[in-house]
PDB file of C-alpha atoms in Angstrom:
ATOM      1  CA  UNK A 266     103.738 158.218 160.821  1.00 46.00           C
ATOM      2  CA  UNK A 267     101.858 158.873 164.058  1.00 46.00           C
ATOM      3  CA  UNK A 268     100.492 162.244 162.904  1.00 49.00           C
ATOM      4  CA  UNK A 269      96.757 162.950 162.998  1.00 47.00           C
ATOM      5  CA  UNK A 270      96.886 166.417 161.408  1.00 51.00           C
ATOM      6  CA  UNK A 271      98.018 165.760 157.827  1.00 63.00           C
ATOM      7  CA  UNK A 272      95.532 166.051 154.938  1.00 81.00           C
ATOM      8  CA  UNK A 273      93.902 163.585 152.591  1.00 83.00           C
ATOM      9  CA  UNK A 274      96.060 163.221 149.482  1.00 86.00           C
ATOM     10  CA  UNK A 275      95.341 162.448 145.825  1.00 86.00           C
ATOM     11  CA  UNK A 276      98.277 161.492 143.589  1.00 91.00           C
ATOM     12  CA  UNK A 277      98.050 163.476 140.345  1.00 91.00           C
ATOM     13  CA  UNK A 278     101.416 162.650 138.746  1.00 92.00           C
ATOM     14  CA  UNK A 279     104.069 160.105 139.762  1.00 91.00           C
ATOM     15  CA  UNK A 280     103.827 157.639 142.649  1.00 91.00           C
ATOM     16  CA  UNK A 281     104.108 157.366 146.432  1.00 89.00           C
ATOM     17  CA  UNK A 282     105.277 154.269 148.368  1.00 87.00           C
ATOM     18  CA  UNK A 283     103.624 153.405 151.706  1.00 81.00           C
ATOM     19  CA  UNK A 284     105.882 151.702 154.253  1.00 77.00           C
ATOM     20  CA  UNK A 285     104.802 150.014 157.522  1.00 65.00           C
ATOM     21  CA  UNK A 286     106.722 148.078 160.192  1.00 56.00           C
ATOM     22  CA  UNK A 287     106.373 144.317 159.982  1.00 51.00           C
ATOM     23  CA  UNK A 288     106.270 141.965 162.980  1.00 47.00           C
ATOM     24  CA  UNK A 289     110.064 142.264 163.341  1.00 51.00           C
ATOM     25  CA  UNK A 290     109.959 146.051 163.370  1.00 55.00           C
ATOM     26  CA  UNK A 291     111.492 146.242 159.884  1.00 59.00           C
ATOM     27  CA  UNK A 292     109.902 148.578 157.344  1.00 63.00           C
ATOM     28  CA  UNK A 293     108.548 147.079 154.152  1.00 62.00           C
ATOM     29  CA  UNK A 294     106.618 148.562 151.263  1.00 70.00           C
ATOM     30  CA  UNK A 295     102.935 147.830 151.737  1.00 66.00           C
ATOM     31  CA  UNK A 296     101.630 149.426 148.562  1.00 73.00           C
ATOM     32  CA  UNK A 297     102.515 151.971 145.877  1.00 84.00           C
ATOM     33  CA  UNK A 298     100.012 154.758 145.264  1.00 85.00           C
ATOM     34  CA  UNK A 299     100.018 155.775 141.595  1.00 88.00           C
ATOM     35  CA  UNK A 300      98.368 158.599 139.658  1.00 90.00           C
ATOM     36  CA  UNK A 301      94.661 158.605 140.500  1.00 86.00           C
ATOM     37  CA  UNK A 302      95.148 156.830 143.858  1.00 85.00           C
ATOM     38  CA  UNK A 303      94.610 158.457 147.248  1.00 79.00           C
ATOM     39  CA  UNK A 304      95.882 157.993 150.803  1.00 80.00           C
ATOM     40  CA  UNK A 305      95.614 159.423 154.302  1.00 78.00           C
ATOM     41  CA  UNK A 306      91.864 159.001 154.576  1.00 75.00           C
ATOM     42  CA  UNK A 307      91.526 156.505 157.434  1.00 67.00           C
ATOM     43  CA  UNK A 308      93.478 158.628 159.882  1.00 69.00           C
ATOM     44  CA  UNK A 309      90.973 161.406 159.209  1.00 71.00           C
ATOM     45  CA  UNK A 310      87.877 159.190 159.315  1.00 62.00           C
ATOM     46  CA  UNK A 311      88.859 157.457 162.572  1.00 58.00           C
ATOM     47  CA  UNK A 312      90.892 160.369 164.017  1.00 58.00           C
ATOM     48  CA  UNK A 313      93.854 158.022 164.584  1.00 61.00           C
ATOM     49  CA  UNK A 314      97.621 158.357 164.099  1.00 64.00           C
ATOM     50  CA  UNK A 315      99.045 157.552 160.694  1.00 67.00           C
ATOM     51  CA  UNK A 316      99.911 153.850 160.391  1.00 63.00           C
ATOM     52  CA  UNK A 317     102.247 154.295 157.402  1.00 72.00           C
ATOM     53  CA  UNK A 318     105.220 156.366 156.275  1.00 79.00           C
ATOM     54  CA  UNK A 319     105.026 157.701 152.699  1.00 83.00           C
ATOM     55  CA  UNK A 320     107.970 158.318 150.347  1.00 84.00           C
ATOM     56  CA  UNK A 321     108.217 159.517 146.771  1.00 86.00           C
ATOM     57  CA  UNK A 322     110.763 157.802 144.507  1.00 80.00           C
ATOM     58  CA  UNK A 323     110.233 160.070 141.506  1.00 87.00           C
ATOM     59  CA  UNK A 324     108.966 163.528 140.697  1.00 91.00           C
ATOM     60  CA  UNK A 325     105.425 163.521 142.044  1.00 92.00           C
ATOM     61  CA  UNK A 326     102.501 165.930 142.216  1.00 92.00           C
ATOM     62  CA  UNK A 327      99.773 165.478 144.833  1.00 90.00           C
ATOM     63  CA  UNK A 328      96.633 167.411 145.648  1.00 88.00           C
ATOM     64  CA  UNK A 329      95.182 167.440 149.137  1.00 86.00           C
ATOM     65  CA  UNK A 330      92.160 168.219 151.292  1.00 85.00           C
ATOM     66  CA  UNK A 331      92.558 169.598 154.807  1.00 83.00           C
ATOM     67  CA  UNK A 332      90.791 167.757 157.625  1.00 79.00           C
ATOM     68  CA  UNK A 333      87.833 170.179 157.614  1.00 81.00           C
ATOM     69  CA  UNK A 334      87.476 170.041 153.828  1.00 85.00           C
ATOM     70  CA  UNK A 335      87.734 166.244 153.893  1.00 80.00           C
ATOM     71  CA  UNK A 336      84.832 166.115 156.377  1.00 77.00           C
ATOM     72  CA  UNK A 337      82.817 168.323 154.046  1.00 81.00           C
ATOM     73  CA  UNK A 338      83.705 166.016 151.134  1.00 80.00           C
ATOM     74  CA  UNK A 339      82.251 163.008 153.032  1.00 77.00           C
ATOM     75  CA  UNK A 340      79.107 164.973 153.834  1.00 80.00           C
ATOM     76  CA  UNK A 341      78.625 165.684 150.141  1.00 81.00           C
ATOM     77  CA  UNK A 342      79.461 162.096 149.089  1.00 78.00           C
ATOM     78  CA  UNK A 343      78.662 159.756 152.032  1.00 78.00           C
ATOM     79  CA  UNK A 344      78.871 156.686 149.783  1.00 77.00           C
ATOM     80  CA  UNK A 345      82.632 157.305 149.501  1.00 76.00           C
ATOM     81  CA  UNK A 346      83.119 156.571 153.212  1.00 73.00           C
ATOM     82  CA  UNK A 347      82.389 152.850 152.718  1.00 76.00           C
ATOM     83  CA  UNK A 348      84.599 152.717 149.651  1.00 76.00           C
ATOM     84  CA  UNK A 349      87.490 154.283 151.543  1.00 72.00           C
ATOM     85  CA  UNK A 350      87.002 152.019 154.567  1.00 73.00           C
ATOM     86  CA  UNK A 351      87.108 148.982 152.260  1.00 77.00           C
ATOM     87  CA  UNK A 352      90.488 150.093 150.907  1.00 72.00           C
ATOM     88  CA  UNK A 353      91.854 150.535 154.405  1.00 74.00           C
ATOM     89  CA  UNK A 354      90.537 147.104 155.435  1.00 80.00           C
ATOM     90  CA  UNK A 355      92.595 145.671 152.577  1.00 80.00           C
ATOM     91  CA  UNK A 356      95.720 147.432 153.828  1.00 77.00           C
ATOM     92  CA  UNK A 357      95.116 146.120 157.370  1.00 84.00           C
ATOM     93  CA  UNK A 358      94.573 142.603 155.995  1.00 86.00           C
ATOM     94  CA  UNK A 359      98.018 142.668 154.386  1.00 83.00           C
ATOM     95  CA  UNK A 360      99.502 143.730 157.706  1.00 83.00           C
ATOM     96  CA  UNK A 361      97.728 140.862 159.517  1.00 90.00           C
ATOM     97  CA  UNK A 362      99.180 138.388 157.009  1.00 87.00           C
ATOM     98  CA  UNK A 363     102.588 138.919 158.597  1.00 85.00           C
ATOM     99  CA  UNK A 364     101.383 137.891 162.078  1.00 91.00           C
ATOM    100  CA  UNK A 365     101.578 134.194 163.002  1.00 90.00           C
ATOM    101  CA  UNK A 366      98.054 134.091 164.465  1.00 92.00           C
ATOM    102  CA  UNK A 367      96.614 134.975 161.051  1.00 93.00           C
ATOM    103  CA  UNK A 368      99.092 133.791 158.418  1.00 90.00           C
ATOM    104  CA  UNK A 369      97.102 130.614 157.726  1.00 92.00           C
ATOM    105  CA  UNK A 370      93.917 132.512 156.894  1.00 93.00           C
ATOM    106  CA  UNK A 371      92.706 133.239 153.342  1.00 93.00           C
ATOM    107  CA  UNK A 372      92.623 136.847 152.175  1.00 91.00           C
ATOM    108  CA  UNK A 373      88.807 136.879 152.253  1.00 91.00           C
ATOM    109  CA  UNK A 374      88.868 136.253 156.017  1.00 93.00           C
ATOM    110  CA  UNK A 375      91.711 138.717 156.518  1.00 93.00           C
ATOM    111  CA  UNK A 376      89.688 141.393 154.733  1.00 91.00           C
ATOM    112  CA  UNK A 377      86.803 140.816 157.132  1.00 92.00           C
ATOM    113  CA  UNK A 378      89.158 141.048 160.095  1.00 93.00           C
ATOM    114  CA  UNK A 379      90.925 144.065 158.647  1.00 89.00           C
ATOM    115  CA  UNK A 380      87.722 146.067 158.990  1.00 87.00           C
ATOM    116  CA  UNK A 381      87.633 145.339 162.733  1.00 90.00           C
ATOM    117  CA  UNK A 382      91.184 146.179 163.835  1.00 90.00           C
ATOM    118  CA  UNK A 383      92.366 149.662 164.788  1.00 84.00           C
ATOM    119  CA  UNK A 384      95.937 150.949 164.930  1.00 81.00           C
ATOM    120  CA  UNK A 385      97.416 152.899 167.814  1.00 80.00           C
ATOM    121  CA  UNK A 386     100.766 153.604 169.441  1.00 84.00           C
ATOM    122  CA  UNK A 387     102.076 154.450 172.904  1.00 89.00           C
ATOM    123  CA  UNK A 388     105.336 155.962 174.193  1.00 90.00           C
ATOM    124  CA  UNK A 389     107.699 154.074 176.513  1.00 92.00           C
ATOM    125  CA  UNK A 390     106.521 153.701 180.105  1.00 93.00           C
ATOM    126  CA  UNK A 391     102.807 153.784 179.297  1.00 93.00           C
ATOM    127  CA  UNK A 392     100.413 151.591 181.289  1.00 93.00           C
ATOM    128  CA  UNK A 393      98.205 149.695 178.824  1.00 94.00           C
ATOM    129  CA  UNK A 394      95.999 148.238 181.544  1.00 94.00           C
ATOM    130  CA  UNK A 395      96.273 147.280 185.213  1.00 93.00           C
ATOM    131  CA  UNK A 396      95.804 144.002 187.033  1.00 93.00           C
ATOM    132  CA  UNK A 397      92.202 143.896 188.225  1.00 92.00           C
ATOM    133  CA  UNK A 398      90.828 146.111 185.448  1.00 92.00           C
ATOM    134  CA  UNK A 399      87.916 144.749 183.451  1.00 90.00           C
ATOM    135  CA  UNK A 400      89.031 143.660 179.987  1.00 89.00           C
ATOM    136  CA  UNK A 401      87.837 145.693 177.029  1.00 88.00           C
ATOM    137  CA  UNK A 402      90.403 145.037 174.262  1.00 93.00           C
ATOM    138  CA  UNK A 403      92.646 142.440 172.611  1.00 95.00           C
ATOM    139  CA  UNK A 404      96.091 143.624 171.458  1.00 95.00           C
ATOM    140  CA  UNK A 405      98.699 142.537 168.915  1.00 95.00           C
ATOM    141  CA  UNK A 406     102.143 144.134 168.992  1.00 95.00           C
ATOM    142  CA  UNK A 407     103.428 145.416 165.661  1.00 90.00           C
ATOM    143  CA  UNK A 408     106.570 147.001 167.051  1.00 90.00           C
ATOM    144  CA  UNK A 409     108.202 147.312 170.475  1.00 94.00           C
ATOM    145  CA  UNK A 410     108.256 145.380 173.752  1.00 96.00           C
ATOM    146  CA  UNK A 411     105.618 145.132 176.483  1.00 97.00           C
ATOM    147  CA  UNK A 412     106.335 144.175 180.105  1.00 97.00           C
ATOM    148  CA  UNK A 413     103.932 141.828 181.909  1.00 96.00           C
ATOM    149  CA  UNK A 414     103.822 142.482 185.674  1.00 95.00           C
ATOM    150  CA  UNK A 415     101.789 140.460 188.204  1.00 91.00           C
ATOM    151  CA  UNK A 416     101.282 140.381 191.963  1.00 86.00           C
ATOM    152  CA  UNK A 417     103.282 137.698 193.730  1.00 84.00           C
ATOM    153  CA  UNK A 418     103.470 137.598 197.553  1.00 80.00           C
ATOM    154  CA  UNK A 419     102.216 141.183 197.793  1.00 81.00           C
ATOM    155  CA  UNK A 420     104.861 142.389 195.339  1.00 86.00           C
ATOM    156  CA  UNK A 421     104.580 143.235 191.650  1.00 85.00           C
ATOM    157  CA  UNK A 422     107.098 141.199 189.662  1.00 92.00           C
ATOM    158  CA  UNK A 423     108.011 140.884 186.000  1.00 94.00           C
ATOM    159  CA  UNK A 424     106.693 137.558 184.693  1.00 92.00           C
ATOM    160  CA  UNK A 425     107.119 137.965 180.934  1.00 93.00           C
ATOM    161  CA  UNK A 426     107.907 140.238 178.017  1.00 96.00           C
ATOM    162  CA  UNK A 427     105.828 140.372 174.850  1.00 96.00           C
ATOM    163  CA  UNK A 428     107.421 141.458 171.575  1.00 95.00           C
ATOM    164  CA  UNK A 429     106.432 142.170 167.962  1.00 93.00           C
ATOM    165  CA  UNK A 430     104.018 139.596 166.558  1.00 92.00           C
ATOM    166  CA  UNK A 431     102.718 138.508 169.971  1.00 94.00           C
ATOM    167  CA  UNK A 432      99.235 139.171 171.336  1.00 95.00           C
ATOM    168  CA  UNK A 433      97.797 139.790 174.790  1.00 95.00           C
ATOM    169  CA  UNK A 434      94.543 140.640 176.546  1.00 94.00           C
ATOM    170  CA  UNK A 435      92.718 137.478 175.489  1.00 95.00           C
ATOM    171  CA  UNK A 436      92.286 135.989 178.984  1.00 92.00           C
ATOM    172  CA  UNK A 437      89.937 138.654 180.332  1.00 92.00           C
ATOM    173  CA  UNK A 438      87.828 138.590 177.164  1.00 93.00           C
ATOM    174  CA  UNK A 439      87.617 134.794 176.833  1.00 93.00           C
ATOM    175  CA  UNK A 440      86.999 134.080 180.515  1.00 90.00           C
ATOM    176  CA  UNK A 441      85.070 137.258 181.378  1.00 89.00           C
ATOM    177  CA  UNK A 442      87.394 137.937 184.312  1.00 91.00           C
ATOM    178  CA  UNK A 443      89.422 140.998 185.393  1.00 92.00           C
ATOM    179  CA  UNK A 444      92.885 141.527 183.960  1.00 93.00           C
ATOM    180  CA  UNK A 445      95.333 139.033 185.449  1.00 91.00           C
ATOM    181  CA  UNK A 446      98.405 141.262 185.062  1.00 93.00           C
ATOM    182  CA  UNK A 447      99.559 144.838 184.567  1.00 95.00           C
ATOM    183  CA  UNK A 448     101.061 145.586 181.159  1.00 95.00           C
ATOM    184  CA  UNK A 449     103.223 148.547 180.282  1.00 95.00           C
ATOM    185  CA  UNK A 450     105.409 149.525 177.357  1.00 95.00           C
ATOM    186  CA  UNK A 451     109.161 149.044 177.732  1.00 96.00           C
ATOM    187  CA  UNK A 452     109.804 151.214 174.669  1.00 94.00           C
ATOM    188  CA  UNK A 453     107.666 153.058 172.115  1.00 91.00           C
ATOM    189  CA  UNK A 454     105.154 150.519 170.794  1.00 92.00           C
ATOM    190  CA  UNK A 455     102.721 150.170 167.924  1.00 88.00           C
ATOM    191  CA  UNK A 456      99.680 147.905 168.102  1.00 91.00           C
ATOM    192  CA  UNK A 457      96.584 146.751 166.292  1.00 90.00           C
ATOM    193  CA  UNK A 458      93.623 146.335 168.625  1.00 92.00           C
ATOM    194  CA  UNK A 459      90.167 144.785 168.786  1.00 93.00           C
ATOM    195  CA  UNK A 460      87.636 146.207 171.221  1.00 92.00           C
ATOM    196  CA  UNK A 461      85.369 143.842 173.183  1.00 91.00           C
ATOM    197  CA  UNK A 462      82.625 143.705 170.549  1.00 92.00           C
ATOM    198  CA  UNK A 463      85.048 143.338 167.639  1.00 93.00           C
ATOM    199  CA  UNK A 464      86.959 140.583 169.473  1.00 95.00           C
ATOM    200  CA  UNK A 465      83.803 138.466 169.569  1.00 94.00           C
ATOM    201  CA  UNK A 466      83.086 139.303 165.926  1.00 95.00           C
ATOM    202  CA  UNK A 467      86.617 138.070 165.166  1.00 96.00           C
ATOM    203  CA  UNK A 468      85.805 134.734 166.854  1.00 95.00           C
ATOM    204  CA  UNK A 469      82.594 134.466 164.830  1.00 96.00           C
ATOM    205  CA  UNK A 470      84.494 135.051 161.577  1.00 95.00           C
ATOM    206  CA  UNK A 471      87.273 132.556 162.429  1.00 95.00           C
ATOM    207  CA  UNK A 472      85.851 130.310 165.215  1.00 95.00           C
ATOM    208  CA  UNK A 473      88.819 127.936 164.890  1.00 93.00           C
ATOM    209  CA  UNK A 474      90.999 130.654 166.456  1.00 94.00           C
ATOM    210  CA  UNK A 475      89.034 130.508 169.715  1.00 94.00           C
ATOM    211  CA  UNK A 476      90.567 127.163 170.691  1.00 93.00           C
ATOM    212  CA  UNK A 477      94.025 128.429 169.744  1.00 93.00           C
ATOM    213  CA  UNK A 478      93.584 131.467 171.991  1.00 94.00           C
ATOM    214  CA  UNK A 479      92.126 129.346 174.806  1.00 93.00           C
ATOM    215  CA  UNK A 480      95.189 127.082 174.757  1.00 93.00           C
ATOM    216  CA  UNK A 481      97.476 130.132 174.874  1.00 92.00           C
ATOM    217  CA  UNK A 482      95.452 131.652 177.723  1.00 91.00           C
ATOM    218  CA  UNK A 483      95.617 128.414 179.730  1.00 91.00           C
ATOM    219  CA  UNK A 484      99.386 128.228 179.293  1.00 90.00           C
ATOM    220  CA  UNK A 485      99.784 131.813 180.474  1.00 88.00           C
ATOM    221  CA  UNK A 486      97.576 131.277 183.512  1.00 85.00           C
ATOM    222  CA  UNK A 487      99.699 128.313 184.637  1.00 83.00           C
ATOM    223  CA  UNK A 488     103.109 129.848 183.869  1.00 72.00           C
TER     224      UNK A 488
END
């Protein structure tokens, strides 16, 4: 998990279980890859850290492509890129199901949203964005704690902590204003993120969530 250098794998014999952290930071089995299934592709396509940890529970044989050979494979068979991205959107949809903002949505909507979100992680002490920055992303915490710091009487003070399952960054995107606080990681954190364009696509797919986010933003601005 977190590596960007591992290959693309094809299970030939046996099975491999994929585990991811849920909103409480606990690991649960997302899916089992059986003979004929593959995994590891999205990290290579998007050049992102691995979002899952893989374990074998029986004698298993896998074949693999290195990153350079995987790129050549997609050049030879470009139609496979969309197929692979669809599979990864499904995996992201299952992850979103465990987050309160999305757990009332049907799987069809979650699949659409799953194609928009990206996974990333940061070590402890990392600045995610600073007060006054222009907003470019909306974040949901999968694991870890984020500190919310704001200027009060010419001093920067801690006003809140955000933990697994909570979101942030919506105010700047909804109101088209600079960031209202500085956010940094208290411990190693994992997130799923929407960039500016994908955030507005998200609101087009599930417009009922806009009011929900506006209410949350208003409460945060007055707290």
